[in-house]
Structure formats: C-alpha cells, structure tokens
Coordinates of C-alpha atoms in Angstrom, one line a residue:
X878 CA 97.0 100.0 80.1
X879 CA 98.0 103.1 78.0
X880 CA 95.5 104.6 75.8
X881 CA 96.9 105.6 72.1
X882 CA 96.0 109.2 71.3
X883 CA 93.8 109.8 68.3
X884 CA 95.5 112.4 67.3
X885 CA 98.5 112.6 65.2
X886 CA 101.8 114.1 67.7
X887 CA 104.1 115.1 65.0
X888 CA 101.2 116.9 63.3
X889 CA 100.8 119.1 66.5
X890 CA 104.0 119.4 68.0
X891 CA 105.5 120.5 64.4
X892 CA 102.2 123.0 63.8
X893 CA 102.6 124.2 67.0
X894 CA 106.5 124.9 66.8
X895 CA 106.2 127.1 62.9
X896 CA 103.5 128.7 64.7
X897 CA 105.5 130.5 66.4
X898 CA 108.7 130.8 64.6
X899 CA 107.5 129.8 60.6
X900 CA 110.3 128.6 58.3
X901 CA 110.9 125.9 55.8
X902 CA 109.3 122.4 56.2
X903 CA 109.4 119.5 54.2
X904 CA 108.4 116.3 56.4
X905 CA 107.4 112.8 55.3
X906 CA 106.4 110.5 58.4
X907 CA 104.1 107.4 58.3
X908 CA 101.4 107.2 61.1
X909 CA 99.5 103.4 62.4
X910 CA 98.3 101.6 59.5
X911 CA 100.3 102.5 57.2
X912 CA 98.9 105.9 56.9
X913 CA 101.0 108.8 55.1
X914 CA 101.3 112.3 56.1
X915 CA 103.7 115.2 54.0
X916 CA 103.7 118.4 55.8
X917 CA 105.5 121.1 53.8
X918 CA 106.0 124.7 52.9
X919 CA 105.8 124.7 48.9
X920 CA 105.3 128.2 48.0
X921 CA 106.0 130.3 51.2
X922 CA 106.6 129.8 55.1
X923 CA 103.7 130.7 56.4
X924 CA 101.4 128.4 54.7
X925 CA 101.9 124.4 55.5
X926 CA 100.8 122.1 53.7
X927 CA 100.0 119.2 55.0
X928 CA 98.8 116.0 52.5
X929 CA 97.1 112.4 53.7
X930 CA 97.3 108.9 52.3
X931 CA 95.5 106.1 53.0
X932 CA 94.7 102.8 51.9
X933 CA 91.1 102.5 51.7
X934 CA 90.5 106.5 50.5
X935 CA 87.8 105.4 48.0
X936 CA 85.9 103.4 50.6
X937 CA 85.5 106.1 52.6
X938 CA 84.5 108.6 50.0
X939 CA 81.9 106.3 49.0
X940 CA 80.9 106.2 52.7
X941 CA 80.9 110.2 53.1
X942 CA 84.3 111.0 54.2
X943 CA 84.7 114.0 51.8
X944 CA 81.6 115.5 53.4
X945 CA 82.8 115.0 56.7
X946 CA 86.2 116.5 56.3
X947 CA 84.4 119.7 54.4
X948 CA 82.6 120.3 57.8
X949 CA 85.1 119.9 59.9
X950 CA 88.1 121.8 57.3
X951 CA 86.1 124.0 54.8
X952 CA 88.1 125.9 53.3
X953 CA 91.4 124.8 54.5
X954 CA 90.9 121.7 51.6
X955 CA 92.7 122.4 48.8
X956 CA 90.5 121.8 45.0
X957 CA 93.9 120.1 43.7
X958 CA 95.7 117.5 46.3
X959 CA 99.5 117.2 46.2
X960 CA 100.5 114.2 43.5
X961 CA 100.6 110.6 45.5
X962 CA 98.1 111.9 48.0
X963 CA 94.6 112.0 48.8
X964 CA 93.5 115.0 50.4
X965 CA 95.7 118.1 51.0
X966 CA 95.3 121.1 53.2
X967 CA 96.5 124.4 53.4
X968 CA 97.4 125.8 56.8
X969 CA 97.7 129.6 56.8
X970 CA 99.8 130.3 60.0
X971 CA 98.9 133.9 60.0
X972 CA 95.7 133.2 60.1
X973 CA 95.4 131.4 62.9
X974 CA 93.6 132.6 66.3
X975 CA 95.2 135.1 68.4
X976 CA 94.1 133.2 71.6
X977 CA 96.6 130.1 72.5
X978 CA 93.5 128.0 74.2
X979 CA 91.9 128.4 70.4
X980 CA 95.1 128.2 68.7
X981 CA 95.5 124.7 70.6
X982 CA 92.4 123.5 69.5
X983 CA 92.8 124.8 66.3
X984 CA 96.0 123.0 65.4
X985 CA 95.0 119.6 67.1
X986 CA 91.7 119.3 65.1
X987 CA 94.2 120.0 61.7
X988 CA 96.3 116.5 63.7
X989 CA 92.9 114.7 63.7
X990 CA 92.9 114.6 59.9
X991 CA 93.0 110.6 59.9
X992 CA 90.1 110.4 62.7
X993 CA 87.7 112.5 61.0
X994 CA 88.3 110.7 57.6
X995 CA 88.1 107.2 58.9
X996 CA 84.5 108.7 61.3
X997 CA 82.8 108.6 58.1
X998 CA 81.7 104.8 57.9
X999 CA 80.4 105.0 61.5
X1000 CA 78.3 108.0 61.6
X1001 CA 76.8 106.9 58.6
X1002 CA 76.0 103.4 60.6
X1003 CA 75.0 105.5 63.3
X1004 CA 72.4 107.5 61.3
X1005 CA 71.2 104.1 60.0
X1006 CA 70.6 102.6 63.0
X1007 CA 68.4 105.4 64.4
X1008 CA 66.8 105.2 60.6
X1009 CA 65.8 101.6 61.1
X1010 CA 64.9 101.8 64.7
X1011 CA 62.3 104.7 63.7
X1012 CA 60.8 103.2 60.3
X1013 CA 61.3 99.4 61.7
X1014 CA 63.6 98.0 59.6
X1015 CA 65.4 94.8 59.7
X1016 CA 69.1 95.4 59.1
X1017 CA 71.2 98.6 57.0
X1018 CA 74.1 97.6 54.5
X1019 CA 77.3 96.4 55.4
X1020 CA 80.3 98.9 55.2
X1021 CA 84.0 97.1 54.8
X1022 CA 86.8 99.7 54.8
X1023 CA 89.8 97.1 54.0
X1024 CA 92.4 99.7 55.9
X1025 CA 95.1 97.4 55.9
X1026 CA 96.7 94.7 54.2
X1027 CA 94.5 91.4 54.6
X1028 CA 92.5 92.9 57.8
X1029 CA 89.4 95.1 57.6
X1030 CA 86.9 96.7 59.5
X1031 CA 83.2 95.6 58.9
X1032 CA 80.4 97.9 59.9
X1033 CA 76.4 97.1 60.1
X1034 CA 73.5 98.5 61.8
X1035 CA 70.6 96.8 62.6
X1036 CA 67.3 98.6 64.8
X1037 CA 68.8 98.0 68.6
X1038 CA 72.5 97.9 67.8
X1039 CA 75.4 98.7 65.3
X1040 CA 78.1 95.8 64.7
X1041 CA 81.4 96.9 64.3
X1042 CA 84.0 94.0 63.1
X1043 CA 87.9 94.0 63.6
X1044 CA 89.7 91.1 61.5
X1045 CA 92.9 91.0 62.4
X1046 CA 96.2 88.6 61.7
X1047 CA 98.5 87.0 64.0
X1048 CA 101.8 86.5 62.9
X1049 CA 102.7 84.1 65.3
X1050 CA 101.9 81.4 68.0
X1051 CA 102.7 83.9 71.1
X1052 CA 100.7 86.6 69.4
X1053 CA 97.7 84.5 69.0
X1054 CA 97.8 83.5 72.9
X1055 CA 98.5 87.2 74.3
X1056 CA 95.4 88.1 72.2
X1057 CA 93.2 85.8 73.5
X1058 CA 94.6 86.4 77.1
X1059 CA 93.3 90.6 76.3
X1060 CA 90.7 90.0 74.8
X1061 CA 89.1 87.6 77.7
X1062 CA 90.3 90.3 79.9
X1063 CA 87.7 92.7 78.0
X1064 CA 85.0 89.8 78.4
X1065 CA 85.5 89.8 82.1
X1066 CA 85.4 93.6 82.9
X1067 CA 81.9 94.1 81.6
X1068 CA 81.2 92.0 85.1
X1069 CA 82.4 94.7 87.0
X1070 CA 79.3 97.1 88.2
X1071 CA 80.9 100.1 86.9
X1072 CA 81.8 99.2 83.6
X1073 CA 78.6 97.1 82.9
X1074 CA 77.6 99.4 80.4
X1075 CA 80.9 99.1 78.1
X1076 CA 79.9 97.7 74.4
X1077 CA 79.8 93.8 74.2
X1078 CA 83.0 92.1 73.0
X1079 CA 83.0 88.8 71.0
X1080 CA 86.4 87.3 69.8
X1081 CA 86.3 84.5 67.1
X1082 CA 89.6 82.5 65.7
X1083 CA 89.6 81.0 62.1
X1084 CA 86.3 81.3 62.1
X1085 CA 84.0 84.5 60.9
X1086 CA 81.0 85.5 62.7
X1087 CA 78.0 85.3 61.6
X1088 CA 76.8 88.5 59.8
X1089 CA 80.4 88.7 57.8
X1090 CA 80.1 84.7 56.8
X1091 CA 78.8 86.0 53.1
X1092 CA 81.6 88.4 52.3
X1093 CA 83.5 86.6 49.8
X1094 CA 87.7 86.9 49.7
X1095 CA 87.5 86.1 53.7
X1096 CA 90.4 84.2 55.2
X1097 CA 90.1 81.0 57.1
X1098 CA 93.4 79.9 58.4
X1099 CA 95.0 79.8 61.9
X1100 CA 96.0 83.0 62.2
X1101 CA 93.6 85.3 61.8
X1102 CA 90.7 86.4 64.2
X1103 CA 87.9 88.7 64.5
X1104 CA 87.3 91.3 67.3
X1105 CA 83.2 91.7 67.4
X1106 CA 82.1 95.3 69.3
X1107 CA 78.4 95.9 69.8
X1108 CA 77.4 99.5 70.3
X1109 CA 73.7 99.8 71.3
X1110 CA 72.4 103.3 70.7
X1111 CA 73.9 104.5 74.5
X1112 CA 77.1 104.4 73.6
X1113 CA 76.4 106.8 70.6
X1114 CA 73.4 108.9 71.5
X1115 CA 74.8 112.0 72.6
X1116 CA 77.2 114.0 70.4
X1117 CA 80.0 113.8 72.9
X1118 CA 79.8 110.2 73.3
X1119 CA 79.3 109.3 69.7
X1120 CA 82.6 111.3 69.4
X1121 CA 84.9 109.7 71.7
X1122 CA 83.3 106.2 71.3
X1123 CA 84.1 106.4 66.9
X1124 CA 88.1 107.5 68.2
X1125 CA 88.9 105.3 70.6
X1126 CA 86.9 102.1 68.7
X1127 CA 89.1 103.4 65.5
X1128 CA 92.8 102.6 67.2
X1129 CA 90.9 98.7 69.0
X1130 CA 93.7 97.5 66.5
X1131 CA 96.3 99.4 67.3
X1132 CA 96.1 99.1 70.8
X1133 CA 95.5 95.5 70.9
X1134 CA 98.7 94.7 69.0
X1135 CA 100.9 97.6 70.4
X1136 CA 99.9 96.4 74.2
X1137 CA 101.2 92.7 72.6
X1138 CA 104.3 93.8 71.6
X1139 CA 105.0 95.3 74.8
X1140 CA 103.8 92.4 76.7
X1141 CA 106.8 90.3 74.6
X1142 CA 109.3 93.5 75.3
X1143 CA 108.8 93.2 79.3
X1144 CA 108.6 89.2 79.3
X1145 CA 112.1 89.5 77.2
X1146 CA 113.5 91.6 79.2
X1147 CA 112.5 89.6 82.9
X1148 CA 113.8 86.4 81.0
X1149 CA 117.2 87.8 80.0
X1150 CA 117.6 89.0 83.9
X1151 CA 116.3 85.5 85.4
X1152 CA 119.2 84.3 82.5
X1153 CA 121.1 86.4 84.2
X1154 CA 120.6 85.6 87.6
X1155 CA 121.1 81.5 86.8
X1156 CA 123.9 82.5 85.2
X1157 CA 125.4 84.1 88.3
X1158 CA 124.1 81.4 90.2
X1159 CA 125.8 78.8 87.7
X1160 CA 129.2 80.3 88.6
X1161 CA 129.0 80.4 92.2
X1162 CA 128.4 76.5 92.0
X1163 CA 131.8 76.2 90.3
X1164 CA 134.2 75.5 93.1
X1165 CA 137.6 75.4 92.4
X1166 CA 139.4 71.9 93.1
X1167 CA 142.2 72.1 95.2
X1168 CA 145.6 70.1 94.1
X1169 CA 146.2 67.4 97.1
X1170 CA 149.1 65.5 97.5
X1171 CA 148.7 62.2 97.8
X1172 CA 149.6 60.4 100.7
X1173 CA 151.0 56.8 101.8
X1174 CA 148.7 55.5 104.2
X1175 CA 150.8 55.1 107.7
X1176 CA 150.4 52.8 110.7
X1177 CA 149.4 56.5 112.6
X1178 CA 146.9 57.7 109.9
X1179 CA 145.0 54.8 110.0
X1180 CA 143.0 52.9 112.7
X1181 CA 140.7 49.9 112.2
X1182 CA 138.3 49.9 115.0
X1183 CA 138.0 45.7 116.4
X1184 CA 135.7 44.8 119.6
X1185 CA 138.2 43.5 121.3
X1186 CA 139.9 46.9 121.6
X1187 CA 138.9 49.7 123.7
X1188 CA 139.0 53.6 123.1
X1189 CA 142.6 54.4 124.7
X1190 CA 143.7 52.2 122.5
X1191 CA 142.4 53.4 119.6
X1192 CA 143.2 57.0 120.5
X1193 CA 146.7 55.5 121.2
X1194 CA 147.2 54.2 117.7
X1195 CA 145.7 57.4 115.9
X1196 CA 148.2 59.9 118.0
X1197 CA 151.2 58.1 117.1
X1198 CA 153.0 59.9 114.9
X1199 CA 154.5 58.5 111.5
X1200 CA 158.7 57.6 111.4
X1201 CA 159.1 57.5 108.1
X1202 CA 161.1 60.8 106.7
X1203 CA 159.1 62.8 104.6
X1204 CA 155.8 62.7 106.0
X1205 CA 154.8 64.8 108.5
X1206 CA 154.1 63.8 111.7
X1207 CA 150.1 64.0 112.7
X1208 CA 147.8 63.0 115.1
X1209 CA 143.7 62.9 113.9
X1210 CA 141.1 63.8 116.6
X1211 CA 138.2 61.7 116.6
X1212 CA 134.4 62.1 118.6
X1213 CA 135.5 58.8 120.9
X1214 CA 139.2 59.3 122.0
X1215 CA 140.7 60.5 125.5
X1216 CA 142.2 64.0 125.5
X1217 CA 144.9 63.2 128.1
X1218 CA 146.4 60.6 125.6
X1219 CA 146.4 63.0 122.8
X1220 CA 148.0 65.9 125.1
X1221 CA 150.6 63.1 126.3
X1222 CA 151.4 62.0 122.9
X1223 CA 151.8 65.4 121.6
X1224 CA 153.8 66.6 124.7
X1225 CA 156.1 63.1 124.5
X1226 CA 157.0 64.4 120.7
X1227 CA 157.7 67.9 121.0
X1228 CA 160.2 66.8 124.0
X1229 CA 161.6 63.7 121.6
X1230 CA 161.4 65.9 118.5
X1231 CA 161.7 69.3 119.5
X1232 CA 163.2 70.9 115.8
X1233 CA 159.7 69.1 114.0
X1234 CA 156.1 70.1 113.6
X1235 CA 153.4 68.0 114.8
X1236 CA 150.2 68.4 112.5
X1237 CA 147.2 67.6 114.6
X1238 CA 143.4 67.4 112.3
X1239 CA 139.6 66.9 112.3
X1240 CA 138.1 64.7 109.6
X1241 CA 135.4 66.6 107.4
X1242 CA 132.1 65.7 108.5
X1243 CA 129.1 67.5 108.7
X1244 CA 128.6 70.2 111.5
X1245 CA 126.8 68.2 114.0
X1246 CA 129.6 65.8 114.0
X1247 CA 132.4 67.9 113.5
X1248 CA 135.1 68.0 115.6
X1249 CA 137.1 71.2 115.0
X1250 CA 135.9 72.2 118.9
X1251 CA 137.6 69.5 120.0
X1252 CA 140.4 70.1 118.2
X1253 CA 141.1 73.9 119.5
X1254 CA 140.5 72.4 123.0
X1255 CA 143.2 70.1 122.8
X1256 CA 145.7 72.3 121.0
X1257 CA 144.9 75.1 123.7
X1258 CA 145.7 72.5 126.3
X1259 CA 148.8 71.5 124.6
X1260 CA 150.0 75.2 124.4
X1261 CA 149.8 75.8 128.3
X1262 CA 151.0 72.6 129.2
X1263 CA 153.8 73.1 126.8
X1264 CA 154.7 76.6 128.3
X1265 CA 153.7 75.5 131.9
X1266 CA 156.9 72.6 131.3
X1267 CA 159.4 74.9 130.2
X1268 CA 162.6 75.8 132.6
X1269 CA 162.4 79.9 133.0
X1270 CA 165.4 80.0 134.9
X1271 CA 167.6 81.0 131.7
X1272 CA 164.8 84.1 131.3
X1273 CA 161.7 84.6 129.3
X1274 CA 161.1 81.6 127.3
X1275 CA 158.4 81.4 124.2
X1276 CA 155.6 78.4 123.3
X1277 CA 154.3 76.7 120.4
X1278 CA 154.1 78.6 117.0
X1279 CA 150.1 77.9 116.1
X1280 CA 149.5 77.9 112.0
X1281 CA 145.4 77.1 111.3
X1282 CA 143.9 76.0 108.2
X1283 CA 140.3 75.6 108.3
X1284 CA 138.8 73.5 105.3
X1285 CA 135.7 72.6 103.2
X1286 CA 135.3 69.4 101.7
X1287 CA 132.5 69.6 98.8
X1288 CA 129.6 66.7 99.3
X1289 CA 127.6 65.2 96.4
X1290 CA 129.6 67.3 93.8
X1291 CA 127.6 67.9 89.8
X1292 CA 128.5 65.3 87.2
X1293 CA 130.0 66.2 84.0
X1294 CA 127.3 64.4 82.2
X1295 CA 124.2 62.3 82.3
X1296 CA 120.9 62.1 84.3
X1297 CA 122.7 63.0 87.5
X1298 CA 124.4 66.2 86.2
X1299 CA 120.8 67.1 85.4
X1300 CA 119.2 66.5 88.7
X1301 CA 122.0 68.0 90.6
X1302 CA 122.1 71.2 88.7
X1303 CA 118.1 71.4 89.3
X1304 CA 118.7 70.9 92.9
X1305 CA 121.5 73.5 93.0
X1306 CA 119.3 76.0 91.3
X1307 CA 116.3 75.7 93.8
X1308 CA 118.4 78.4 96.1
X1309 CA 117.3 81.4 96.4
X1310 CA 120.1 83.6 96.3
X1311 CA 123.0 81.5 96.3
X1312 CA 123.2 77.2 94.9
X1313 CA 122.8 74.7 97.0
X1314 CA 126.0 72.9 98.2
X1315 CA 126.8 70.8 100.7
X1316 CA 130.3 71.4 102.9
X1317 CA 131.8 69.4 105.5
X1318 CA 134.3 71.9 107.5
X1319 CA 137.6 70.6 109.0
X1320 CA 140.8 71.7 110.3
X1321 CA 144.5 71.1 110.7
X1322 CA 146.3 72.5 113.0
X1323 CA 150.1 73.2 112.8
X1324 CA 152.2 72.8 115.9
X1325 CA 156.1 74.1 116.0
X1326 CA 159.3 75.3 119.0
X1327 CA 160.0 77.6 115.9
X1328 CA 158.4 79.7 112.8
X1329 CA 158.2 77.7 109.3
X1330 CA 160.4 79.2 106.9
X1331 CA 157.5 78.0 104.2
X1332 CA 154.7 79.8 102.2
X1333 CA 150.9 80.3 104.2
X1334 CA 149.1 78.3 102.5
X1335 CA 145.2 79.2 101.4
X1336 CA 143.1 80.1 104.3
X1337 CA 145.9 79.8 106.6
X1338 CA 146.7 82.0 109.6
X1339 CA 149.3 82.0 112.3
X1340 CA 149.1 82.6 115.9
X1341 CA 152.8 83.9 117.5
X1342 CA 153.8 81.8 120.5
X1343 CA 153.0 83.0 124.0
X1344 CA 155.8 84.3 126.9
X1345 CA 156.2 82.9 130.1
X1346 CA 157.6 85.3 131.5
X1347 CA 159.8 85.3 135.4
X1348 CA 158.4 87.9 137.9
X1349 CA 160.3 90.3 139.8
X1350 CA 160.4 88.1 142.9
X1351 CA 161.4 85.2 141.1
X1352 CA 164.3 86.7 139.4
X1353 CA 165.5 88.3 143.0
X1354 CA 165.3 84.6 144.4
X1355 CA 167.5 83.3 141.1
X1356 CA 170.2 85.8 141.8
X1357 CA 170.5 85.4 145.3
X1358 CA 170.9 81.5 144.5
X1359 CA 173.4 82.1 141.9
X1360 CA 174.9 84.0 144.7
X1361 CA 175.0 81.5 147.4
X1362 CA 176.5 79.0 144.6
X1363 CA 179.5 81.5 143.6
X1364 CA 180.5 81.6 147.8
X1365 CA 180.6 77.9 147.9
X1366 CA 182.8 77.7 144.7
X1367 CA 185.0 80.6 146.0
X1368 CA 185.3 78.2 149.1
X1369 CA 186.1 75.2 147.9

C-alpha cells in the first residue's frame, strides 16, 4: 500500500521553485484534515510567508506545540501571525544555505509545519510515560486534540505503554466493511516474524474502549469506530524512532480512509468493465431472425414413416419432387435412405425437367446427426453422373450449376419474459468469451442446366459447372465418321 508523505508537497515544490527564481506568490491550498496553508510575498519577493490553520490550535498550545515549533523554527516565527491564521512564518530566500543537500532539508522541514505542530501531544505522552515508569505511577492525563469534525485523537500514557486513540466516522455501509477488512489485515501482520514488533492494533465499532468510556460528548451510533495503537517504550526510545513513529501514527487516518476510497475507485472501475464485457456478451446473443416463407406442405416434403414400409420406399416418397407450380422442386436427404434412389430421382428430373432447379437439403440436427456429408456426397455423385450422360458429339458440353447455402437453426432460443428468460440468460452468460448457444447446421443445395438470373441469397455461394471436354482422338474419329456418312449420301 502507498505510504502518505508527512510532509506538505506544495509547500516544497513551490519553496524550492522561488528559491531559485523569487517572484510574487500568493497561494491558498488546503492540506488532509482540513488544514490551511497561505504562502505569500506581502512586502517583497524574497521573503515568503507562509501562514497555518488548524482546527484544534489551542489544544495543542496547551499541550506544548508553541515550544516545539520555537525549537524547530526559532526565529523564522513571526511575533504577529497573518489575520485568520495561527502561526505565520517568514522565509528569507536569501538567506537560505548555499549548499543544495542543506537547502533541501532546509525547505522540507519549513513543509513539515503541520507535523511538528500536531508532535506536540505525543512527545509530551512520551515524556510521561518514561516519568511514570521511573517514579511508579499509575496512569498520566489524557490528551484529546479534536482535529476534525466529530473525530479526535485521544492520547494517554501509562508506566509500560502509551495509548494512542483514533475515532473515526464512516459515512457509509461499504466504508464500514472496507475498514474492518484493513484494519484485520493490521491484526494479522503482527503474526508475521518480522513485523512482530509493530505496535498493537485494537479496532472497536459503536462502542468506545475502555480508557475513553468517561469522556463525555462521545458518539455511540453505527458509524463511528475507534482505531486503538499501543506503543510500548521500543517504538519510541530512540530519537529516530520516536520521530518517524509520531509522523507516520499522525496520517493512521488519512491513510486508512484514502486506501478506502481507492479500494471503491478500482472495484468501480472492474465492475463497469465486467458491465462491459456482459454487455458485449448480451449482444452477441441477439441473433437476428431470418424472414421464411412459409410453405404448403407437399406429398414430396413429407414422409410418415409406417412398419409396414421399408427404407426405398421411404427414400422413394421423400425424392419425389413436388408438381404443383410455384414450389420448387426438392428432394430431403435423410440418415436411413439409399443413395442410388436419390441419384436416380434426381437424374430422372433433370432429363424430364431440364429448364428447372432441383433443390436437394439436410434437416437441421445437431452435428453428430447431421447429414450435410451426405448431402455433398450425393450432389458430387449427381454432378459426374450428370456430365458422364451427356452426348459430346456436338463439342464441349457443361454440367450442373452448384448454388450452396449452408444454415443454422437456433435451439432453445431466450424468452421475452418470465422465469425462463431468466434462466436462459444465466446460462448464456456462463461462457467465457462468447454466450452459450446452441446451433443445428443444415444445408440446401441448388441444382440447375443453367445459371439463375436471381439474387445470392445470405451465405450463399456458387460453384460454375464443369466441362467434359472431347480429346484429340475422339474428335479425329467424329470427323472421319462424318466423313464416311457424306460418301454414302453423295452415293445414294
């Protein structure tokens, strides 16, 4: 997770900038918790002012802030503070050191104005502790620095530890779960061997904890909770330690409820892609219905299958094609027929029929049962046979014209309403890239002496008519016959 800075970055960046080109500056910028900064160049450009306010400025003087900022400013604090403000400095910008590594330091401890004022409550606790653990005393005065609007941080030391409270509000439901999500996550890290020594955290909802159950003006309602830290005199002993362990336990707030927010930002933002995604799913699914005509059931469309008849004649009845004008003439393929019967009966109508188109079809069914392979087989058969039959003694002669279509019938299609649409959308959304569907291919298959003067339909593709063509020999044995024919007519 990323660690706030404690530092302020417009402070330093803008410092560092006038540094080295000075000019006129008149900034008003709000840092976490509501804290106000006003940098600015009221009497010349090469002194900055820069002015603080914050909420709880009187706890903190009572606490020892003033004292704190004296040692770490001195001089640099201005006797009379800009109006609206609580503390105001005066940054000389000629004055500052000649050395960038010091110049650097310089101008980020001026950005740590906020830390050091809000570090005043917790050396003092940390001064009482050792205090209490050296005289033997039972517990030091509590410390509340109400730094926010209806949340504060509460402060005790006692002879082994100090006791630093966070009460802090949820604003909503979600908020209140991510919390309690992070905040177990801090529980279960201290397991870890190389964290063990982290400070101890408690988290409470609704209810306070114990050593802040007196305060009066405490809220007790669903949404607030309290963050319980317990430093024990390691995590403050040294000066360095005691330094970075008052900044980073100042921003626990902060980072608790800035690391929410994001948490919301990236769920938002994977929800509105997976939204996305269904979306795209949602309209792949939406297969478009084609227009069929609807046809008059014929004595050659239809076969009702009896035990008393066998399977030529049932192939018999399906390939006979329809008489009636106005329907074209077809012939179905089935899994159980004879092929020779459906090459006869196709053969038999091109040479009754030769100026119509014979339509031959598979039913839709799924892909173990289809019969489209069937189908090709038979109309290849047809083809040859077809060509093989024709007279080449006039010259080349052509085949069949082939026109394919090769269809999807939907199964199980979504309802427009009720339980059903329900369930059948769930089940078309349990595909991983693409919705489930369920097709049953088929084809038709056009058959025609001569090219159709009409439109391709959709998915429809045409195969030109193969040659049989006369070799050389066979054309020298034609004319010689022709000859032989012209000498008996010249004779007779």
């Amino acid at each position: 997770m990323i660690l706030l800075e404690s530092h302020n970055v417009i402070i330093q960046t803008t410092l560092a900038d006038k540094a080295v080109k000075p000019s006129s500056l008149d900034v008003l910028f709000v840092d976490f918790d509501g804290v106000r900064f006003h940098l600015s160049t009221p009497d010349q450009k090469t002194v900055v002012q820069l002015s603080m306010n914050i909420r709880c400025w009187d706890e903190l003087v009572v606490y020892g802030a003033l004292d704190i900022l004296r040692r770490e400013y001195g001089t640099l604090i201005k006797a009379q503070t800009e109006p609206e403000y609580h503390i105001s400095l005066d940054i000389d910008l000629e004055q500052l050191p000649g050395d960038e590594a010091r110049r650097d330091a310089f101008i980020k401890s001026i950005a740590l104005l906020k830390r050091n004022a809000l570090a005043a409550p917790f050396e003092l606790a940390f001064r009482q502790q050792k205090e209490l653990e050296t005289s033997g005393g039972s517990l030091g005065d509590l410390m509340q620095i109400h730094y926010r609007d209806e949340e504060g941080i509460y402060i005790r030391a006692s002879p082994d530890r100090v006791t630093v409270i966070f009460s802090t509000i949820f604003r909503e439901e979600t908020d209140r779960t991510f919390g309690k999500v992070f905040l177990q996550e801090f529980v279960d890290a201290r397991r870890q061997p190389s964290i063990q020594n982290a400070p101890q955290v408690l988290y409470t909802n609704r209810d306070p904890p114990l050593e802040i159950r007196d305060v009066p003006g405490l809220r007790n309602s669903e949404d607030i909770g309290y963050v319980t830290f317990v430093l024990f005199p390691r995590h403050f002993a040294k000066p360095d330690v005691s330094y970075n362990t008052i900044s980073h336990i100042q921003l626990f707030r902060d980072y608790l409820h800035y690391h929410i927010k994001c948490c919301k930002a990236y769920m938002h933002s994977r929800m509105r892609h997976r939204v996305a995604e269904f979306q795209k799913i949602l309209n792949r699914a939406k297969t478009e219905v084609a227009a069929t005509e609807r046809k008059t059931v014929t004595p050659g469309q239809l076969v009702l299958w009896t035990e008393s008849m066998d399977v030529e004649r049932v192939t018999e009845l399906a390939a006979a094609p329809s008489e009636e004008p106005g329907i074209p003439d077809s012939i179905r393929i089935t899994r159980h027929g004879k092929l020779r019967i459906w090459i006869k009966k196709a053969l038999d109508f091109f040479e009754s029929h030769p100026s119509r188109p014979l339509v031959l079809y598979s039913a839709p069914a799924d892909v173990s049962a289809s019969t489209i392979a069937r189908l090709v087989s038979i109309v290849e058969i047809i083809k040859r046979e077809y060509l093989k039959g024709r007279d080449v003694s006039a010259g080349d002669v052509s085949g069949l014209h082939q026109y394919n279509q090769l269809l999807f019938e939907q199964q199980g299609r979504i309802p427009e309403e009720g339980e059903d649409r329900r369930d059948a959308l769930h089940h078309a959304l349990n595909g991983h890239s693409h919705a489930k569907q369920s097709f049953a291919p088929h084809m038709k298959i056009t058959l025609s002496t001569r090219a159709l003067t009409r439109s391709h339909e959709k998915r429809e593709t045409h195969q030109k008519p193969a040659t049989r063509r006369m070799s050389k020999a066979a054309k020298a044995r034609m004319r010689r016959r022709l000859r032989k024919q012209c000498e008996i007519v010249d004779e007779e």
